[in-house]
CSV table of C-alpha atoms in Angstrom, one decimal:
chain,number,residue,atom,x,y,z
A,518,MET,CA,24.5,-19.6,27.9
A,519,THR,CA,24.2,-19.3,24.1
A,520,GLU,CA,20.4,-19.8,24.3
A,521,THR,CA,20.1,-17.1,26.9
A,522,PHE,CA,22.1,-14.7,24.7
A,523,ILE,CA,19.8,-15.5,21.8
A,524,GLN,CA,16.7,-14.8,23.8
A,525,LEU,CA,18.0,-11.5,25.2
A,526,SER,CA,19.0,-10.5,21.7
A,527,TYR,CA,15.5,-11.3,20.5
A,528,LEU,CA,14.1,-9.2,23.3
A,529,LEU,CA,16.3,-6.2,22.3
A,530,ALA,CA,15.3,-6.6,18.7
A,531,ALA,CA,11.6,-6.8,19.6
A,532,GLY,CA,11.9,-3.6,21.6
A,533,LEU,CA,13.6,-1.8,18.7
A,534,PHE,CA,10.8,-3.0,16.4
A,535,VAL,CA,8.1,-1.5,18.7
A,536,LEU,CA,10.0,1.8,19.0
A,537,ALA,CA,10.5,1.8,15.2
A,538,LEU,CA,6.7,1.6,14.7
A,539,ARG,CA,6.1,4.4,17.1
A,540,SER,CA,8.7,6.6,15.3
A,541,LEU,CA,7.0,5.9,12.0
A,542,CYS,CA,3.9,7.7,13.2
A,543,HIS,CA,5.4,11.1,12.5
A,544,PRO,CA,7.4,12.2,9.4
A,545,ASP,CA,10.1,13.9,11.6
A,546,THR,CA,11.0,10.7,13.3
A,547,ALA,CA,10.3,8.2,10.4
A,548,ARG,CA,13.9,8.0,9.2
A,549,ARG,CA,15.1,7.2,12.7
A,550,GLY,CA,12.4,4.6,13.0
A,551,MET,CA,13.6,2.9,9.8
A,552,HIS,CA,17.1,2.9,11.2
A,553,MET,CA,16.0,1.3,14.5
A,554,ALA,CA,14.0,-1.4,12.5
A,555,ALA,CA,17.1,-2.2,10.4
A,556,ILE,CA,19.3,-2.5,13.5
A,557,GLY,CA,16.7,-4.7,15.2
A,558,MET,CA,16.5,-7.0,12.2
A,559,LEU,CA,20.3,-7.2,12.1
A,560,ILE,CA,20.4,-8.2,15.8
A,561,ALA,CA,17.7,-10.8,15.3
A,562,VAL,CA,19.4,-12.4,12.3
A,563,ALA,CA,22.8,-12.4,14.0
A,564,ALA,CA,21.3,-14.0,17.1
A,565,THR,CA,19.5,-16.7,15.0
A,566,LEU,CA,22.8,-17.6,13.3
A,567,LEU,CA,24.0,-18.8,16.7
A,568,HIS,CA,21.2,-21.3,17.0
A,569,GLN,CA,22.2,-24.9,17.6
A,570,ARG,CA,20.0,-26.2,14.8
A,571,ILE,CA,22.2,-24.5,12.2
A,572,VAL,CA,24.9,-27.0,11.2
A,573,THR,CA,26.4,-25.3,8.2
A,574,TYR,CA,26.5,-21.7,6.9
A,575,GLU,CA,27.2,-22.3,3.2
A,576,TRP,CA,23.6,-22.2,1.9
A,577,LEU,CA,22.8,-19.3,4.2
A,578,ALA,CA,25.7,-17.3,2.6
A,579,VAL,CA,24.4,-18.2,-0.8
A,580,GLY,CA,20.9,-17.0,0.2
A,581,ALA,CA,22.3,-13.8,1.6
A,582,VAL,CA,24.1,-13.0,-1.6
A,583,VAL,CA,21.1,-13.8,-3.8
A,584,GLY,CA,18.8,-11.8,-1.6
A,585,ALA,CA,21.2,-8.8,-1.7
A,586,VAL,CA,21.5,-9.0,-5.5
A,587,ILE,CA,17.7,-8.9,-5.8
A,588,GLY,CA,17.0,-6.5,-3.0
A,589,TYR,CA,19.4,-3.7,-3.8
A,590,PRO,CA,17.9,-2.9,-7.2
A,591,LEU,CA,14.4,-3.1,-5.7
A,592,GLY,CA,15.3,-0.7,-3.0
A,593,MET,CA,17.4,1.8,-5.0
A,594,TRP,CA,16.1,1.9,-8.6
A,595,VAL,CA,12.4,1.3,-8.4
A,596,PRO,CA,10.6,4.7,-8.8
A,597,MET,CA,8.2,6.0,-6.2
A,598,THR,CA,5.4,5.5,-8.7
A,599,ALA,CA,6.0,1.8,-8.6
A,600,MET,CA,6.3,1.5,-4.8
A,601,PRO,CA,2.9,-0.2,-4.2
A,602,GLN,CA,3.7,-3.0,-6.7
A,603,ARG,CA,7.2,-3.3,-5.3
A,604,ILE,CA,5.7,-3.8,-1.8
A,605,ALA,CA,3.3,-6.4,-3.2
A,606,PHE,CA,6.2,-8.2,-4.9
A,607,SER,CA,8.2,-8.1,-1.6
A,608,HIS,CA,5.2,-9.6,0.3
A,609,ALA,CA,5.2,-12.5,-2.2
A,610,PHE,CA,8.8,-13.3,-1.3
A,611,GLY,CA,8.3,-13.0,2.4
A,612,ALA,CA,5.2,-15.3,2.2
A,613,LEU,CA,7.1,-17.7,0.0
A,614,ALA,CA,9.9,-17.9,2.6
A,615,ALA,CA,7.3,-18.7,5.4
A,616,THR,CA,5.6,-21.3,3.2
A,617,LEU,CA,8.9,-23.0,2.3
A,618,VAL,CA,9.9,-23.0,6.0
A,619,GLY,CA,6.6,-24.7,6.8
A,620,ILE,CA,7.0,-27.3,4.1
A,621,GLY,CA,10.6,-28.0,5.1
A,622,GLU,CA,9.7,-28.3,8.8
A,623,TYR,CA,6.9,-30.7,8.1
A,624,ILE,CA,9.2,-32.9,6.0
A,625,HIS,CA,11.9,-32.8,8.7
A,626,SER,CA,9.4,-33.6,11.5
A,627,TYR,CA,7.8,-36.3,9.3
A,628,ASP,CA,11.2,-38.0,8.7
A,629,THR,CA,12.1,-37.9,12.4
A,630,GLN,CA,8.6,-38.9,13.5
A,631,HIS,CA,8.2,-35.8,15.8
A,632,LEU,CA,4.9,-34.6,14.4
A,633,THR,CA,2.3,-33.6,17.1
A,634,GLN,CA,-1.2,-32.2,16.7
A,635,GLY,CA,-0.1,-28.7,18.0
A,636,HIS,CA,2.9,-28.8,15.6
A,637,VAL,CA,0.8,-29.6,12.5
A,638,LEU,CA,-1.8,-27.0,13.5
A,639,ALA,CA,0.9,-24.3,13.4
A,640,LEU,CA,2.5,-25.7,10.2
A,641,GLY,CA,-0.9,-26.1,8.4
A,642,PHE,CA,-2.0,-22.6,9.3
A,643,GLU,CA,1.3,-21.2,8.2
A,644,VAL,CA,1.3,-22.9,4.8
A,645,LEU,CA,-2.4,-22.1,4.1
A,646,LEU,CA,-2.0,-18.4,4.8
A,647,GLY,CA,1.6,-18.3,3.4
A,648,ALA,CA,0.6,-19.9,0.1
A,649,LEU,CA,-2.5,-17.7,-0.1
A,650,THR,CA,-0.4,-14.6,0.3
A,651,VAL,CA,2.2,-15.7,-2.3
A,652,THR,CA,-0.3,-15.9,-5.2
A,653,GLY,CA,-2.5,-13.1,-3.9
A,654,SER,CA,0.5,-10.7,-3.7
A,655,LEU,CA,1.7,-11.7,-7.2
A,656,MET,CA,-1.9,-11.1,-8.5
A,657,ALA,CA,-1.9,-7.7,-6.8
A,658,PHE,CA,1.5,-6.9,-8.3
A,659,GLY,CA,0.3,-7.9,-11.8
A,660,LYS,CA,-2.8,-5.7,-11.5
A,661,LEU,CA,-0.8,-2.7,-10.2
A,662,GLN,CA,1.9,-3.1,-12.9
A,663,GLU,CA,-0.9,-3.6,-15.5
A,664,ILE,CA,0.4,-7.0,-16.5
A,665,LEU,CA,-3.0,-8.3,-15.6
A,666,PRO,CA,-6.3,-6.5,-16.2
A,667,GLY,CA,-7.0,-3.9,-13.6
A,668,ARG,CA,-10.8,-4.4,-13.8
A,669,PRO,CA,-12.5,-7.0,-11.7
A,670,VAL,CA,-12.7,-10.5,-13.3
A,671,THR,CA,-15.9,-12.2,-12.1
A,672,PHE,CA,-18.0,-15.3,-12.9
A,673,ARG,CA,-21.3,-16.5,-11.6
A,674,GLY,CA,-21.2,-17.9,-8.1
A,675,GLN,CA,-17.6,-16.7,-7.6
A,676,ASN,CA,-17.9,-15.8,-3.9
A,677,VAL,CA,-19.6,-19.0,-3.0
A,678,PHE,CA,-17.0,-21.0,-4.9
A,679,ASN,CA,-14.1,-19.1,-3.2
A,680,LEU,CA,-15.5,-19.5,0.3
A,681,SER,CA,-16.3,-23.2,-0.4
A,682,LEU,CA,-12.7,-23.8,-1.5
A,683,PHE,CA,-11.3,-22.0,1.5
A,684,ALA,CA,-13.7,-24.1,3.7
A,685,ILE,CA,-12.2,-27.3,2.1
A,686,GLY,CA,-8.7,-26.0,3.0
A,687,VAL,CA,-9.8,-25.5,6.6
A,688,ALA,CA,-11.4,-29.0,6.6
A,689,CYS,CA,-8.1,-30.4,5.4
A,690,LEU,CA,-6.3,-28.6,8.2
A,691,VAL,CA,-8.7,-30.1,10.8
A,692,TRP,CA,-8.1,-33.6,9.3
A,693,LEU,CA,-4.3,-33.0,9.4
A,694,ILE,CA,-4.6,-32.2,13.1
A,695,VAL,CA,-6.4,-35.5,13.7
A,696,ASN,CA,-3.9,-37.4,11.4
A,697,PRO,CA,-0.6,-35.5,11.5
A,698,TYR,CA,1.1,-38.0,9.1
A,699,ASP,CA,-1.4,-37.7,6.3
A,700,VAL,CA,0.9,-36.1,3.7
A,701,TRP,CA,-1.8,-35.6,1.1
A,702,SER,CA,-3.8,-33.4,3.5
A,703,PHE,CA,-0.8,-31.2,3.9
A,704,VAL,CA,-0.3,-31.1,0.1
A,705,ALA,CA,-3.9,-30.2,-0.4
A,706,ILE,CA,-3.7,-27.3,2.1
A,707,CYS,CA,-0.7,-25.9,0.2
A,708,VAL,CA,-2.4,-26.2,-3.2
A,709,ILE,CA,-5.7,-24.8,-2.0
A,710,GLY,CA,-3.9,-21.9,-0.4
A,711,LEU,CA,-2.3,-21.1,-3.8
A,712,LEU,CA,-5.6,-21.3,-5.6
A,713,VAL,CA,-7.5,-19.2,-3.0
A,714,GLY,CA,-4.9,-16.4,-3.3
A,715,ILE,CA,-5.5,-16.2,-7.1
A,716,LEU,CA,-9.3,-16.3,-6.8
A,717,LEU,CA,-9.4,-13.9,-3.9
A,718,VAL,CA,-7.7,-11.1,-5.8
A,719,LEU,CA,-9.1,-11.8,-9.3
A,720,PRO,CA,-12.5,-10.1,-8.7
A,721,ILE,CA,-11.0,-7.0,-7.0
A,722,GLY,CA,-10.5,-3.9,-9.2
A,723,GLY,CA,-7.2,-2.0,-9.4
A,724,ALA,CA,-8.6,0.9,-7.4
A,725,ASP,CA,-8.8,-1.4,-4.3
A,726,MET,CA,-5.3,-3.0,-4.8
A,727,PRO,CA,-3.7,-0.9,-2.0
A,728,VAL,CA,-6.2,-2.2,0.5
A,729,VAL,CA,-5.6,-5.7,-0.7
A,730,VAL,CA,-1.8,-5.3,-0.5
A,731,SER,CA,-2.2,-4.1,3.1
A,732,LEU,CA,-4.5,-7.0,4.0
A,733,LEU,CA,-2.1,-9.5,2.4
A,734,ASN,CA,0.6,-8.0,4.6
A,735,SER,CA,-1.5,-8.8,7.6
A,736,TYR,CA,-1.9,-12.4,6.3
A,737,ALA,CA,1.9,-12.7,5.9
A,738,GLY,CA,2.3,-11.5,9.5
A,739,LEU,CA,-0.1,-14.2,10.8
A,740,ALA,CA,1.8,-16.8,8.8
A,741,ALA,CA,5.0,-15.6,10.5
A,742,VAL,CA,3.4,-16.0,13.9
A,743,ALA,CA,2.5,-19.6,13.0
A,744,THR,CA,6.1,-20.1,11.8
A,745,GLY,CA,7.3,-18.8,15.2
A,746,PHE,CA,5.1,-21.3,17.0
A,747,ALA,CA,6.1,-24.2,14.8
A,748,LEU,CA,9.9,-23.4,15.2
A,749,ASP,CA,9.6,-22.2,18.8
A,750,ASN,CA,11.1,-18.9,17.8
A,751,ASN,CA,10.0,-15.9,19.9
A,752,ILE,CA,11.1,-13.2,17.6
A,753,LEU,CA,9.1,-14.5,14.7
A,754,ILE,CA,6.0,-14.6,16.9
A,755,VAL,CA,6.5,-10.9,18.1
A,756,VAL,CA,7.4,-9.6,14.6
A,757,GLY,CA,4.6,-11.5,12.9
A,758,ALA,CA,2.1,-10.2,15.4
A,759,LEU,CA,3.3,-6.6,14.9
A,760,ASP,CA,3.1,-7.1,11.1
A,761,GLY,CA,-0.3,-8.7,11.2
A,762,ALA,CA,-1.8,-6.1,13.5
A,763,SER,CA,-0.3,-3.1,11.8
A,764,GLY,CA,-1.4,-4.4,8.3
A,765,PHE,CA,-4.9,-5.0,9.6
A,766,ILE,CA,-5.1,-1.5,11.2
A,767,LEU,CA,-3.8,0.1,7.9
A,768,SER,CA,-6.4,-1.8,5.9
A,769,ILE,CA,-9.2,-0.5,8.2
A,770,ALA,CA,-7.8,3.1,7.9
A,771,MET,CA,-7.7,2.8,4.1
A,772,SER,CA,-11.2,1.3,3.8
A,773,LYS,CA,-12.5,4.1,6.0
A,774,ALA,CA,-10.8,6.7,3.8
A,775,MET,CA,-12.6,5.3,0.8
A,776,ASN,CA,-15.8,4.7,2.7
A,777,ARG,CA,-15.6,1.0,1.9
A,778,SER,CA,-16.1,-2.1,4.1
A,779,PHE,CA,-13.8,-5.1,3.9
A,780,SER,CA,-16.7,-7.2,2.5
A,781,ASN,CA,-17.3,-4.6,-0.2
A,782,VAL,CA,-13.5,-4.5,-1.1
A,783,LEU,CA,-13.2,-8.3,-1.1
A,784,PHE,CA,-16.5,-9.3,-2.7
A,785,GLY,CA,-18.0,-6.1,-4.3
A,786,ALA,CA,-16.1,-6.1,-7.6
A,787,PHE,CA,-15.8,-2.3,-7.5
A,788,GLY,CA,-15.1,-0.9,-11.0
A,789,SER,CA,-17.2,-3.4,-12.8
A,790,ALA,CA,-19.3,-2.7,-15.9
A,791,ALA,CA,-22.1,-1.2,-13.8
A,792,GLY,CA,-19.6,1.3,-12.4
A,793,GLU,CA,-18.5,2.2,-15.9
A,794,GLU,CA,-22.0,2.9,-16.9
A,795,ALA,CA,-22.4,5.2,-13.9
A,796,ALA,CA,-19.3,6.9,-15.0
A,797,VAL,CA,-20.6,7.6,-18.5
A,798,SER,CA,-23.8,9.1,-17.1
A,799,GLY,CA,-21.9,11.0,-14.4
A,800,ALA,CA,-20.7,14.6,-14.7
A,801,LYS,CA,-22.4,16.9,-17.2
A,802,GLY,CA,-20.9,19.9,-18.8
A,803,ASP,CA,-17.7,21.0,-20.6
A,804,MET,CA,-14.2,21.4,-19.2
A,805,ALA,CA,-12.9,25.0,-19.4
A,806,PRO,CA,-9.2,25.1,-20.5
A,807,ILE,CA,-6.8,27.7,-19.3
A,808,SER,CA,-3.3,28.8,-20.6
A,809,ALA,CA,-0.2,28.5,-18.5
A,810,ASP,CA,0.3,32.3,-18.3
A,811,ASP,CA,-3.2,33.0,-17.2
A,812,ALA,CA,-3.0,30.2,-14.5
A,813,ALA,CA,0.4,31.6,-13.4
A,814,LEU,CA,-1.1,35.1,-13.0
A,815,ARG,CA,-3.9,33.8,-10.9
A,816,LEU,CA,-1.5,32.0,-8.7
A,817,ALA,CA,1.0,34.8,-8.4
A,818,PHE,CA,-1.5,37.4,-7.2
A,819,SER,CA,-3.3,35.0,-4.8
A,820,ARG,CA,-3.1,35.4,-1.0
A,821,ARG,CA,-3.5,31.7,-0.2
A,822,VAL,CA,-2.9,28.6,-2.4
A,823,ILE,CA,-3.5,25.0,-1.6
A,824,ILE,CA,-1.9,22.4,-3.8
A,825,VAL,CA,-3.6,19.0,-4.0
A,826,PRO,CA,-1.1,16.3,-5.2
A,827,GLY,CA,-2.3,13.0,-6.7
A,828,TYR,CA,-1.0,10.0,-8.5
A,829,GLY,CA,-0.6,12.0,-11.7
A,830,LEU,CA,2.1,14.0,-9.9
A,831,ALA,CA,3.9,10.8,-9.0
A,832,VAL,CA,3.7,9.4,-12.5
A,833,ALA,CA,5.1,12.6,-14.0
A,834,GLN,CA,7.8,12.7,-11.3
A,835,ALA,CA,6.9,16.3,-10.9
A,836,GLN,CA,7.6,16.7,-7.1
A,837,HIS,CA,10.7,18.9,-7.7
A,838,GLN,CA,8.9,21.2,-10.0
A,839,ALA,CA,6.1,21.5,-7.4
A,840,ARG,CA,8.7,22.6,-4.8
A,841,GLU,CA,10.2,25.2,-7.2
A,842,LEU,CA,6.8,26.6,-7.9
A,843,VAL,CA,6.1,26.8,-4.1
A,844,ASP,CA,9.4,28.6,-3.5
A,845,LEU,CA,8.6,31.2,-6.2
A,846,LEU,CA,5.1,31.8,-4.8
A,847,GLU,CA,6.3,32.2,-1.3
A,848,LYS,CA,8.9,34.8,-2.4
A,849,ARG,CA,5.8,36.8,-3.5
A,850,GLY,CA,4.2,36.4,-0.1
A,851,VAL,CA,1.7,33.7,-1.0
A,852,ASP,CA,0.8,31.2,1.7
A,853,VAL,CA,1.1,27.8,0.2
A,854,ARG,CA,0.1,24.4,1.7
A,855,PHE,CA,-0.3,20.9,0.4
A,856,ALA,CA,-3.6,19.0,1.1
A,857,ILE,CA,-2.9,15.3,1.7
A,858,HIS,CA,-5.7,12.8,1.3
A,859,PRO,CA,-5.2,9.5,3.2
A,860,VAL,CA,-5.3,7.4,0.0
A,861,ALA,CA,-3.7,10.0,-2.4
A,862,GLY,CA,-1.4,8.1,-4.8
A,863,ARG,CA,-1.5,4.3,-4.4
A,864,MET,CA,-0.9,3.9,-0.7
A,865,PRO,CA,-1.1,5.9,2.6
A,866,GLY,CA,1.9,8.2,2.9
A,867,HIS,CA,2.8,8.0,-0.8
A,868,MET,CA,2.5,11.8,-1.3
A,869,ASN,CA,4.2,12.6,1.9
A,870,VAL,CA,7.3,10.6,1.0
A,871,LEU,CA,7.3,11.9,-2.6
A,872,LEU,CA,7.1,15.5,-1.5
A,873,ALA,CA,9.6,15.1,1.3
A,874,GLU,CA,12.0,13.6,-1.2
A,875,ALA,CA,11.8,16.9,-3.1
A,876,GLY,CA,12.8,18.9,0.1
A,877,ILE,CA,9.3,20.2,0.9
A,878,SER,CA,9.0,21.0,4.6
A,879,TYR,CA,6.8,18.6,6.6
A,880,ASP,CA,4.8,21.5,8.1
A,881,LYS,CA,3.5,22.3,4.6
A,882,LEU,CA,1.9,18.9,4.3
A,883,VAL,CA,-1.5,19.0,6.0
A,884,ASP,CA,-3.8,16.1,6.4
A,885,MET,CA,-7.4,16.1,5.1
A,886,GLU,CA,-9.1,16.6,8.5
A,887,ASP,CA,-7.0,19.7,9.2
A,888,ILE,CA,-6.9,21.3,5.7
A,889,ASN,CA,-10.6,20.9,4.7
A,890,GLN,CA,-11.8,23.9,6.7
A,891,ARG,CA,-9.2,26.1,5.0
A,892,PHE,CA,-10.5,25.7,1.5
A,893,THR,CA,-13.3,28.3,1.9
A,894,ASP,CA,-10.6,31.0,2.5
A,895,THR,CA,-8.4,29.8,-0.3
A,896,ASP,CA,-8.0,31.9,-3.5
A,897,VAL,CA,-6.7,29.0,-5.7
A,898,ALA,CA,-6.7,25.3,-5.2
A,899,LEU,CA,-4.1,23.8,-7.6
A,900,VAL,CA,-5.0,20.1,-8.2
A,901,VAL,CA,-2.0,18.2,-9.7
A,902,GLY,CA,-3.0,14.8,-10.9
A,903,ALA,CA,-5.6,14.1,-8.3
A,904,ASN,CA,-9.1,12.9,-9.3
A,905,ASP,CA,-11.4,10.8,-7.1
A,906,VAL,CA,-10.2,12.3,-3.8
A,907,VAL,CA,-11.5,15.8,-4.9
A,908,ASN,CA,-14.8,14.6,-6.6
A,909,PRO,CA,-17.8,16.4,-5.1
A,910,ALA,CA,-20.0,13.5,-6.3
A,911,ALA,CA,-18.8,11.7,-3.2
A,912,ARG,CA,-20.9,14.2,-1.2
A,913,THR,CA,-23.7,15.0,-3.5
A,914,ASN,CA,-24.5,12.0,-5.8
A,915,LYS,CA,-26.0,9.1,-4.0
A,916,SER,CA,-25.9,7.0,-7.1
A,917,SER,CA,-22.2,7.4,-7.5
A,918,PRO,CA,-19.9,4.4,-6.7
A,919,ILE,CA,-17.8,6.7,-4.5
A,920,TYR,CA,-20.7,8.3,-2.6
A,921,GLY,CA,-19.8,8.7,1.1
A,922,MET,CA,-16.0,8.6,0.5
A,923,PRO,CA,-14.2,11.3,2.5
A,924,ILE,CA,-12.8,13.9,0.1
A,925,LEU,CA,-10.8,17.1,0.1
A,926,ASN,CA,-13.2,20.1,-0.1
A,927,VAL,CA,-11.5,21.6,-3.1
A,928,SER,CA,-14.9,22.7,-4.6
A,929,ASP,CA,-15.2,25.2,-1.6
A,930,SER,CA,-12.2,27.2,-2.9
A,931,LYS,CA,-12.8,30.6,-4.7
A,932,SER,CA,-11.2,29.1,-7.8
A,933,VAL,CA,-9.7,25.8,-8.9
A,934,ILE,CA,-6.9,25.0,-11.5
A,935,VAL,CA,-6.6,21.4,-12.4
A,936,LEU,CA,-3.4,20.0,-14.0
A,937,LYS,CA,-4.4,16.9,-16.0
A,938,ARG,CA,-3.0,15.0,-18.9
A,939,GLY,CA,-6.3,14.4,-20.6
A,940,LYS,CA,-10.1,14.3,-20.1
A,941,GLY,CA,-10.2,10.7,-18.8
A,942,ALA,CA,-11.9,9.5,-15.6
A,943,GLY,CA,-10.1,8.7,-12.4
A,944,PHE,CA,-8.8,5.3,-11.2
A,945,SER,CA,-12.3,4.3,-10.0
A,946,GLY,CA,-13.7,5.1,-13.5
A,947,VAL,CA,-16.0,7.8,-12.2
A,948,GLU,CA,-16.3,11.1,-14.0
A,949,ASN,CA,-15.4,14.2,-11.8
A,950,ASP,CA,-18.0,16.9,-11.3
A,951,LEU,CA,-15.3,19.3,-10.1
A,952,PHE,CA,-13.7,19.4,-13.6
A,953,VAL,CA,-16.9,20.8,-15.2
A,954,SER,CA,-17.6,23.3,-12.4
A,955,PRO,CA,-17.8,27.0,-13.5
A,956,LYS,CA,-15.0,27.9,-11.0
A,957,THR,CA,-12.6,25.2,-12.4
A,958,SER,CA,-10.1,25.8,-15.2
A,959,MET,CA,-8.2,22.9,-16.8
A,960,LEU,CA,-4.5,23.1,-17.7
A,961,PHE,CA,-4.0,20.0,-19.9
A,962,GLY,CA,-0.6,18.4,-20.3
A,963,ASP,CA,2.2,16.5,-18.5
A,964,ALA,CA,2.3,17.6,-14.9
A,965,LYS,CA,6.0,18.2,-14.9
A,966,GLN,CA,5.9,20.3,-18.0
A,967,SER,CA,2.9,22.2,-16.8
A,968,LEU,CA,4.5,23.0,-13.4
A,969,MET,CA,7.7,24.1,-15.2
A,970,GLN,CA,5.6,26.5,-17.4
A,971,LEU,CA,3.8,27.9,-14.3
A,972,GLY,CA,7.1,28.5,-12.6
A,973,ALA,CA,8.5,30.3,-15.6
A,974,GLU,CA,5.4,32.5,-15.9
A,975,VAL,CA,5.3,33.3,-12.2
A,976,LYS,CA,8.9,34.6,-12.5
A,977,LEU,CA,7.7,37.0,-15.2
A,978,ALA,CA,4.5,38.1,-13.3
């Protein structure tokens, strides 16, 4: 009877997870989706606590308390600007849990002499992918947090070495299937997984870290699937499959938005010295500065304005000042919209969440495909901290590292005002042709302060 109740609870939880993913497809229902996912996880955990294999709850209680102490600050106090690295850090913990479960299950089955070929296949696959995700996620966290160098770190024959090492790990897994009680093969799989995770992320530049994090999320999901098969746990299989598939789809979407292939992301060392040389010889011309009062006058007497938010807005925490400026312009009858690039910020949806947090209506946030045709009829495009996603070189310069990347057609606007801290290149290291265009004016300074100045001047206009 208890087992039936557990399986029915798992079925209910799985249904809630699927509905949650569906709800997350639209901003209006995203909050409800998160609530459904949380309820589904609560049901799944509560049902698992009734499992007959659990003989004592003391250590589970300790783990719950420790997890809450770590998780609450991560959820409440980490700023939106640090969300990508927080997610990478969370992936590392999830993958570590899967890896430790695999190790523990192998030790338990080894002691009880219940190892079978199918069992060790699931356990070996789980530990290999889990260990890889642990160190890979920590490397991604380090690069995003700038603890580690954001540039690619390469050496001669790196790709061949990495693939050979991974092949050795697979060979150890095959040997373990043939000889389930060969402990050293299992240890080798774990160690190789940890090394591959480090070496896989080492040659990838900081600009590609969001794709890497998403791909590692997919690996963690596959590890969870293997855990489910090893433990005969249906909810782990379902949730792991959802996680693995959604992470893979997101990685494809992000690569497409940057006009990059998986092979190029994983093996291309984007942002290397060659890329830096291209950046130096990129855009030609001088940036034309503008004062806050002149920029405000141009905005105040416009008919249509499109604001393009980027990572600079997130770093400055200027979303509330952006909303205040929008309110002031709309009171003057100006039509204002936000143009959202798929990879604006450091992850898909980063700008949407940031602007929604400031109370900006969802209907003002327009995706790239829908907003691009509006730029030709736009009086002023206000670029706030965005760089690579508005660079015309992606369309015009075949020698540019970002050539072919889908961009926002800001250069089609009648005039452009760019809010930027300094004259540096974007995250990819590529100079921006838009910034030296005759129709572009640069308002240098912190984005929050610049938006506050614009708001104050619009009031006086």
